[in-house]
PDB file of C-alpha atoms in Angstrom:
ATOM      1  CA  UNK A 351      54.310  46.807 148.134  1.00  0.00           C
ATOM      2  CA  UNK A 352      54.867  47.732 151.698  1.00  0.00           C
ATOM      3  CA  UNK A 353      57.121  46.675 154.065  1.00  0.00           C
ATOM      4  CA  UNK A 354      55.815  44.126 156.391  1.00  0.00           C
ATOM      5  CA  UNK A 355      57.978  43.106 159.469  1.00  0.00           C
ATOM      6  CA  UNK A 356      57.931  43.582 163.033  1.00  0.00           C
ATOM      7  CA  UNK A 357      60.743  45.550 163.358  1.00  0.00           C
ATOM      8  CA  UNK A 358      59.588  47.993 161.065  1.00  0.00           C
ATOM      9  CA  UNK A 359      61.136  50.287 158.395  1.00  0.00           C
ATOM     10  CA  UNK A 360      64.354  51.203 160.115  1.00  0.00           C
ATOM     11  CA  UNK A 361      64.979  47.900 160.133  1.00  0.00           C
ATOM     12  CA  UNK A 362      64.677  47.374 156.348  1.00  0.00           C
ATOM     13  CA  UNK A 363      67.024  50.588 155.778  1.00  0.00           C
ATOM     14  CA  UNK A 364      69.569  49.215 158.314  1.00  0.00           C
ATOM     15  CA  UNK A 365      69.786  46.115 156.641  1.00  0.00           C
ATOM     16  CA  UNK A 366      69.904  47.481 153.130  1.00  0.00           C
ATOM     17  CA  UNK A 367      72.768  50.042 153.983  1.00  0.00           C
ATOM     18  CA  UNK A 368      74.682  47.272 155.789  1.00  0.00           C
ATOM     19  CA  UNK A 369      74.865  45.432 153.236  1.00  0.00           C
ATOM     20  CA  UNK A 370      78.498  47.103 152.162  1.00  0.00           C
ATOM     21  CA  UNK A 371      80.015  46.129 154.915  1.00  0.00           C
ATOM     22  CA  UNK A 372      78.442  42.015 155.708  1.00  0.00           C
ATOM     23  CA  UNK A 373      81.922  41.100 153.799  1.00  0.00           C
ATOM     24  CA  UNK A 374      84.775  42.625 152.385  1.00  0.00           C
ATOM     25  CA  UNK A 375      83.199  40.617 148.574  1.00  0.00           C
ATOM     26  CA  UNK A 376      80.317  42.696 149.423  1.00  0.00           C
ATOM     27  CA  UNK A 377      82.483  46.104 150.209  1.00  0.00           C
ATOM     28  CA  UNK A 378      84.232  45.673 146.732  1.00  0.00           C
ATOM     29  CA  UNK A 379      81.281  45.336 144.932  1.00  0.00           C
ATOM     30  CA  UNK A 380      79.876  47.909 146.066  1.00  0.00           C
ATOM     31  CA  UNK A 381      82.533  50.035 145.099  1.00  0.00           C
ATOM     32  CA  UNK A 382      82.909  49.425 141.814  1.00  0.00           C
ATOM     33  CA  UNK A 383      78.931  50.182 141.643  1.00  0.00           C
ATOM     34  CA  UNK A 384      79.529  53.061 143.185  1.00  0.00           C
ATOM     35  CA  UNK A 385      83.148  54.080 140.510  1.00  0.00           C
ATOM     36  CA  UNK A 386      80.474  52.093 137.633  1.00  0.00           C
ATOM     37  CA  UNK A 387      77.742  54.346 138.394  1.00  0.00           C
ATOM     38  CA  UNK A 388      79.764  57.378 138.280  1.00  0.00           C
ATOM     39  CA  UNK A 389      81.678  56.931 134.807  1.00  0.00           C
ATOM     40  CA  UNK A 390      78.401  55.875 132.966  1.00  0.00           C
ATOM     41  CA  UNK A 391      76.899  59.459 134.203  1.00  0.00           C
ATOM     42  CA  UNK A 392      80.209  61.396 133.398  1.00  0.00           C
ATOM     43  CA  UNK A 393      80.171  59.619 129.477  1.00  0.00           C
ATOM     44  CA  UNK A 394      76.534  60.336 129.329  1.00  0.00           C
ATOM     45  CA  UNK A 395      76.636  64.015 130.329  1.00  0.00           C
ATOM     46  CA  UNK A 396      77.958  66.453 127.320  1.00  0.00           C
ATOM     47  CA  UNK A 397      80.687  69.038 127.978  1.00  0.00           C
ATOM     48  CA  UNK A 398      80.500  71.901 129.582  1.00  0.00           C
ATOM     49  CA  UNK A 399      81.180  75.214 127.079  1.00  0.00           C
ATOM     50  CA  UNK A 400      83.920  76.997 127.400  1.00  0.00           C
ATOM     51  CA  UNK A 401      83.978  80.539 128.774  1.00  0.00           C
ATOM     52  CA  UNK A 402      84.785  83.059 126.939  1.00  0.00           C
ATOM     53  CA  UNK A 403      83.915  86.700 126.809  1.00  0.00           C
ATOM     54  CA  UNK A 404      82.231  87.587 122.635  1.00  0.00           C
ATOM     55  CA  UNK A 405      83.152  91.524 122.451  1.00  0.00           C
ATOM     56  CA  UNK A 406      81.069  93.998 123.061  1.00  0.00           C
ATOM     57  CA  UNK A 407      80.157  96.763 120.206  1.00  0.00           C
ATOM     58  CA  UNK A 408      79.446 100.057 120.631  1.00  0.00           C
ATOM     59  CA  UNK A 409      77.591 102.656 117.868  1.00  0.00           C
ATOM     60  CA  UNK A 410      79.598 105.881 117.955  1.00  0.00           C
ATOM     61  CA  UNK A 411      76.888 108.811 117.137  1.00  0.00           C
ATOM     62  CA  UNK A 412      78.449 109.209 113.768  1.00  0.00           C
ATOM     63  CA  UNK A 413      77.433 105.782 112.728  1.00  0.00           C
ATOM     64  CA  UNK A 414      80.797 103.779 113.520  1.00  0.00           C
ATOM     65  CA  UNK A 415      80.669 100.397 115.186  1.00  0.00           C
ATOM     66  CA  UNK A 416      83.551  99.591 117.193  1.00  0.00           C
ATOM     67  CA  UNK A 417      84.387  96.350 118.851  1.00  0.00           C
ATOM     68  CA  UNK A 418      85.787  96.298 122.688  1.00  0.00           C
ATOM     69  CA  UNK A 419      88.685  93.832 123.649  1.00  0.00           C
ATOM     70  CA  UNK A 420      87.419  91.223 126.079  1.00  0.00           C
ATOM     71  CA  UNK A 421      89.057  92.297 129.730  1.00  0.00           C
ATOM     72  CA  UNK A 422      91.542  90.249 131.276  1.00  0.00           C
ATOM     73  CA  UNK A 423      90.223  88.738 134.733  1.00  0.00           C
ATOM     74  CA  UNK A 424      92.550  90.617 136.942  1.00  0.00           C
ATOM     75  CA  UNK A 425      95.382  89.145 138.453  1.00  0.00           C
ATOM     76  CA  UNK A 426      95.707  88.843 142.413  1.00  0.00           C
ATOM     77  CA  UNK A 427      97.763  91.929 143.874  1.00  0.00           C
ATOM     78  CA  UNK A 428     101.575  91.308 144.661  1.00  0.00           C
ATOM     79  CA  UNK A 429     103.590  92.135 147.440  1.00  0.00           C
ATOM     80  CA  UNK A 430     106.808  93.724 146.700  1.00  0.00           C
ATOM     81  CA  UNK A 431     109.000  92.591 149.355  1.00  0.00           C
ATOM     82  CA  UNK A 432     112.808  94.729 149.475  1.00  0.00           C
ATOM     83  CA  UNK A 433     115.329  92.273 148.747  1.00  0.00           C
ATOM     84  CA  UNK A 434     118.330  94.225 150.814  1.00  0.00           C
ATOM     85  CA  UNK A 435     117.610  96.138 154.320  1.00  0.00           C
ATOM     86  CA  UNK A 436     117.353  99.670 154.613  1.00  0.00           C
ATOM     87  CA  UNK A 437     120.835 100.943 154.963  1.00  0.00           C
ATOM     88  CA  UNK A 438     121.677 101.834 158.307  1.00  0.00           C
ATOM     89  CA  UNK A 439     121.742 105.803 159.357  1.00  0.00           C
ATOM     90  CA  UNK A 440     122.432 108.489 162.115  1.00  0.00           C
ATOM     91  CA  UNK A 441     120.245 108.341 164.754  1.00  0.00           C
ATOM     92  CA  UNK A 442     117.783 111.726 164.156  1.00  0.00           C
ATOM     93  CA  UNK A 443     118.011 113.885 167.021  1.00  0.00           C
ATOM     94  CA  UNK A 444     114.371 114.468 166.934  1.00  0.00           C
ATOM     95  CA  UNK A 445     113.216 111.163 166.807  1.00  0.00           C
ATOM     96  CA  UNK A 446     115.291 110.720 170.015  1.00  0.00           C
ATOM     97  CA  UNK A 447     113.658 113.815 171.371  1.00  0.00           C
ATOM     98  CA  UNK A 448     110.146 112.232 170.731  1.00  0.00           C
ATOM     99  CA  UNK A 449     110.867 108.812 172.269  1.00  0.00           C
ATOM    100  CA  UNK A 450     112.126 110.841 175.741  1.00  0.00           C
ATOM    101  CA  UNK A 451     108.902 112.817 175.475  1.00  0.00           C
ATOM    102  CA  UNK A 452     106.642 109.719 175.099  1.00  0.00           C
ATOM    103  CA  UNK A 453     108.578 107.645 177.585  1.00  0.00           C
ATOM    104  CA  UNK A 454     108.387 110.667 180.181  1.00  0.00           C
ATOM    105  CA  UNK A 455     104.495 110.796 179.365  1.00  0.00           C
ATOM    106  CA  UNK A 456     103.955 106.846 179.322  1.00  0.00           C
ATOM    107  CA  UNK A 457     105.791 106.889 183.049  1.00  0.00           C
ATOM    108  CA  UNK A 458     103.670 110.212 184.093  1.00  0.00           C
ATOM    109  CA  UNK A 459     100.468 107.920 185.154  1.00  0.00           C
ATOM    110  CA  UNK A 460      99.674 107.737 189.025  1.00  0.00           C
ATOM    111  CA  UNK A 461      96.560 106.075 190.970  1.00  0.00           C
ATOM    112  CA  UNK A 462      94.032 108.253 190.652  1.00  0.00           C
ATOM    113  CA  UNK A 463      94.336 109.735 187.061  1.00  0.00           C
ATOM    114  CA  UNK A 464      91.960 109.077 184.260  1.00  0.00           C
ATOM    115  CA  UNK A 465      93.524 106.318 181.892  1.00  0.00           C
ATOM    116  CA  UNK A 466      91.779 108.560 179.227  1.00  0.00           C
ATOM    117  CA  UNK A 467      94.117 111.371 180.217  1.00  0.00           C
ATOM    118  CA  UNK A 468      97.349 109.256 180.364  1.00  0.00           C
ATOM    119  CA  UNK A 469      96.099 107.854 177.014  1.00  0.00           C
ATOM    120  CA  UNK A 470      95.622 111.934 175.603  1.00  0.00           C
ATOM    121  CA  UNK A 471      98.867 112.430 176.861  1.00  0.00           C
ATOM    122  CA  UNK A 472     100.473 109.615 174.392  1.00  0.00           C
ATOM    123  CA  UNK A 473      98.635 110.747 171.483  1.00  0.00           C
ATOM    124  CA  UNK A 474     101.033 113.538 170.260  1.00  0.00           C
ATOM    125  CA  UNK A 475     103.778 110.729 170.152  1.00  0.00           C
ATOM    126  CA  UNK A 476     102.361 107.975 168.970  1.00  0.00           C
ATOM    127  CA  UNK A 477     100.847 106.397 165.946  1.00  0.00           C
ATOM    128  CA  UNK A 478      97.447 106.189 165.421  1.00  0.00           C
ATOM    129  CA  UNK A 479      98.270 102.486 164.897  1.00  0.00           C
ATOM    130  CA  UNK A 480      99.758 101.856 168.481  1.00  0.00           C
ATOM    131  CA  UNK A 481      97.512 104.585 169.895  1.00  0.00           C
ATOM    132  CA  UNK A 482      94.690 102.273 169.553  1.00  0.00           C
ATOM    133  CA  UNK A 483      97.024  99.319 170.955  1.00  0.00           C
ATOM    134  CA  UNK A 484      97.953 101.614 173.939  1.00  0.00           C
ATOM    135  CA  UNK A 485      94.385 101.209 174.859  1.00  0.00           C
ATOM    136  CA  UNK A 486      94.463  97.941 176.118  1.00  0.00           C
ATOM    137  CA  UNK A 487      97.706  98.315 178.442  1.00  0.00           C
ATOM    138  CA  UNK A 488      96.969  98.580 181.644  1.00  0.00           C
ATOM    139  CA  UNK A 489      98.727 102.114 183.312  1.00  0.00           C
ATOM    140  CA  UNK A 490      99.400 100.852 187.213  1.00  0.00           C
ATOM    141  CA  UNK A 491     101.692  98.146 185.272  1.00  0.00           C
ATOM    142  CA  UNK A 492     104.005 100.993 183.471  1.00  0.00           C
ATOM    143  CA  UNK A 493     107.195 102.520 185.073  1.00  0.00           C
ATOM    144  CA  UNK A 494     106.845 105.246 187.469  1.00  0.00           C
ATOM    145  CA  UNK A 495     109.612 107.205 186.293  1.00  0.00           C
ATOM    146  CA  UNK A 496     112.382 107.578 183.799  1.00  0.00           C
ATOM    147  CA  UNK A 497     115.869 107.213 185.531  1.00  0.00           C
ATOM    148  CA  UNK A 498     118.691 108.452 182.350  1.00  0.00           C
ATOM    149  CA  UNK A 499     119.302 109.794 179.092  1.00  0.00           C
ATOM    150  CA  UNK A 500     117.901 107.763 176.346  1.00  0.00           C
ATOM    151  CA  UNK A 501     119.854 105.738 174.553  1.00  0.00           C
ATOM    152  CA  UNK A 502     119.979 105.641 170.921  1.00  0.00           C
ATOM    153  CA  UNK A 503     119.945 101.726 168.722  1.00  0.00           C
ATOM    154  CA  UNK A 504     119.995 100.996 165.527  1.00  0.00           C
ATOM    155  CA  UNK A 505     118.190 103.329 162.770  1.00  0.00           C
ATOM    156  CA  UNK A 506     117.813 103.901 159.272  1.00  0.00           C
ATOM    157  CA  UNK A 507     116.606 106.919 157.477  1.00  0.00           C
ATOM    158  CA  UNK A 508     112.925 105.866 158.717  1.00  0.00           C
ATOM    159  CA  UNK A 509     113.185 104.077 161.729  1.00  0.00           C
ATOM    160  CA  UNK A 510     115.184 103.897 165.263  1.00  0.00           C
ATOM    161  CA  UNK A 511     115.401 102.030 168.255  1.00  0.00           C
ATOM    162  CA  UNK A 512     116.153 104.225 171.675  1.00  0.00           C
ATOM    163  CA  UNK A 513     116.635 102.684 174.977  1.00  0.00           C
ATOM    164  CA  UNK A 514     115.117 104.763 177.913  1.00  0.00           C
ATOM    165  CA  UNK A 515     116.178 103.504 181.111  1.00  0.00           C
ATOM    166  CA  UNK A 516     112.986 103.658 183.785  1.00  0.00           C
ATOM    167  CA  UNK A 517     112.789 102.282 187.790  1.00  0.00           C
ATOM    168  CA  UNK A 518     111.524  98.536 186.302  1.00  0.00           C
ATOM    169  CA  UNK A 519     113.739  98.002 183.592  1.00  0.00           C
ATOM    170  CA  UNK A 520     114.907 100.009 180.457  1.00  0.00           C
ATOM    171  CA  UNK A 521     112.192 100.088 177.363  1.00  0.00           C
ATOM    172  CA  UNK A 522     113.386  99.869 173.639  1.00  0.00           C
ATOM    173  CA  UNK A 523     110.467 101.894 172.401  1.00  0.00           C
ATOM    174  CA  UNK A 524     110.937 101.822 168.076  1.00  0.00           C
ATOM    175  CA  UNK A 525     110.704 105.526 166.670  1.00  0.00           C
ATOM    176  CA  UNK A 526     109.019 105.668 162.728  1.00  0.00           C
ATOM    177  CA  UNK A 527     108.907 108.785 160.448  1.00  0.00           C
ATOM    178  CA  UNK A 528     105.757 109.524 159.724  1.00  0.00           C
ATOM    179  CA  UNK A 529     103.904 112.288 157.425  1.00  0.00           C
ATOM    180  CA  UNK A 530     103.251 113.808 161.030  1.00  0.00           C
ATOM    181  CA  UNK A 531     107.184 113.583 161.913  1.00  0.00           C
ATOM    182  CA  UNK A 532     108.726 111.195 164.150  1.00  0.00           C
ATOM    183  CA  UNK A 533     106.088 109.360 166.656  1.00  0.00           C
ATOM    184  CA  UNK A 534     106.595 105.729 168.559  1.00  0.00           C
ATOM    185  CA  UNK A 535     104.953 102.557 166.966  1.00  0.00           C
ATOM    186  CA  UNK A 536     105.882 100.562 169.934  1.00  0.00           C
ATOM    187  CA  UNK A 537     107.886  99.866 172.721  1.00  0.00           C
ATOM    188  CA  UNK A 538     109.287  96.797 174.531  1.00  0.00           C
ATOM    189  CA  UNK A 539     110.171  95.923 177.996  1.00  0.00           C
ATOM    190  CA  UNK A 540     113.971  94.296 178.024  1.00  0.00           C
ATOM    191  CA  UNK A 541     114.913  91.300 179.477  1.00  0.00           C
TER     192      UNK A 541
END
């Protein structure tokens, strides 16, 4: 039959989906329609199998069938997180060394040099992590020169923290051992 009114078919829909919300009777009944509808198709659909893997067989070329264990699904990787801190250590001479040689390089940039060259000069010093990070730092914003002996912080057998003092402030640039030897994983301005 179609539908016949002068406000046409939208009209019809509006009124139908409306209907819900006329009354809160209305609202109520509608929602247990709606909880009705969905328990009658949940009791009427069957259950779903249960996965599980049958064992494979293989022939062995002497005639011997043998069956496969099913495989586990794998477990998510964990993170083994140390429980104590590295105990502390000497401060390593060299890795001093390296953080004087990188700070005297990252203060070596002047207006006019490539920032490819300043970058190239970095490289032997640093990670190939913070090398890429280095990248983005703008050179006119670095010290112009180093003004004392570096300082060296707190270090374990792996790690150290040396203070270089420079014209705009001292840096605490952190020191790693590497595979490659000692090289700077990053530096911070203090204060």
């Amino acid at each position: 039959m179609p539908i016949r009114t002068h406000r046409g078919r939208a009209a019809v829909y509006r009124r139908l989906w409306g209907w819900p919300l006329r009354s809160p009777r209305h609202l109520v009944v509608a929602l247990v329609v709606v909880v009705g509808a969905a328990t009658v198709v949940g009791l009427l659909l069957p259950d779903p199998p249960p996965q599980q893997r049958s064992p494979t067989y293989t022939a062995e070329p002497g005639g011997d069938v043998r069956a496969e264990a099913p495989t586990q699904p794998k477990s998510p990787p964990t993170l083994s997180v140390p429980q104590n801190a590295p105990p502390p250590a000497r401060p390593s001479p060299r890795g001093v060394a390296v953080a004087d040689a990188w700070a005297q390089r990252f203060t070596a940039f002047r207006p006019g040099m490539d920032e490819q060259r300043w970058l190239d000069g970095l490289r032997p010093h640093t990670t190939d992590e913070f090398i890429t990070e280095m990248a983005s730092v703008d050179p006119a914003n670095a010290p112009s020169a180093v003004t004392g002996r570096p300082e060296p912080g707190p270090a374990t057998s792996t790690s150290m923290v040396v203070r270089v003092p420079t014209d705009l402030g001292p840096l605490r640039v952190t020191v790693n051992r590497t595979p490659d030897g000692w090289r700077v994983a990053t530096y911070d301005r203090e204060g």
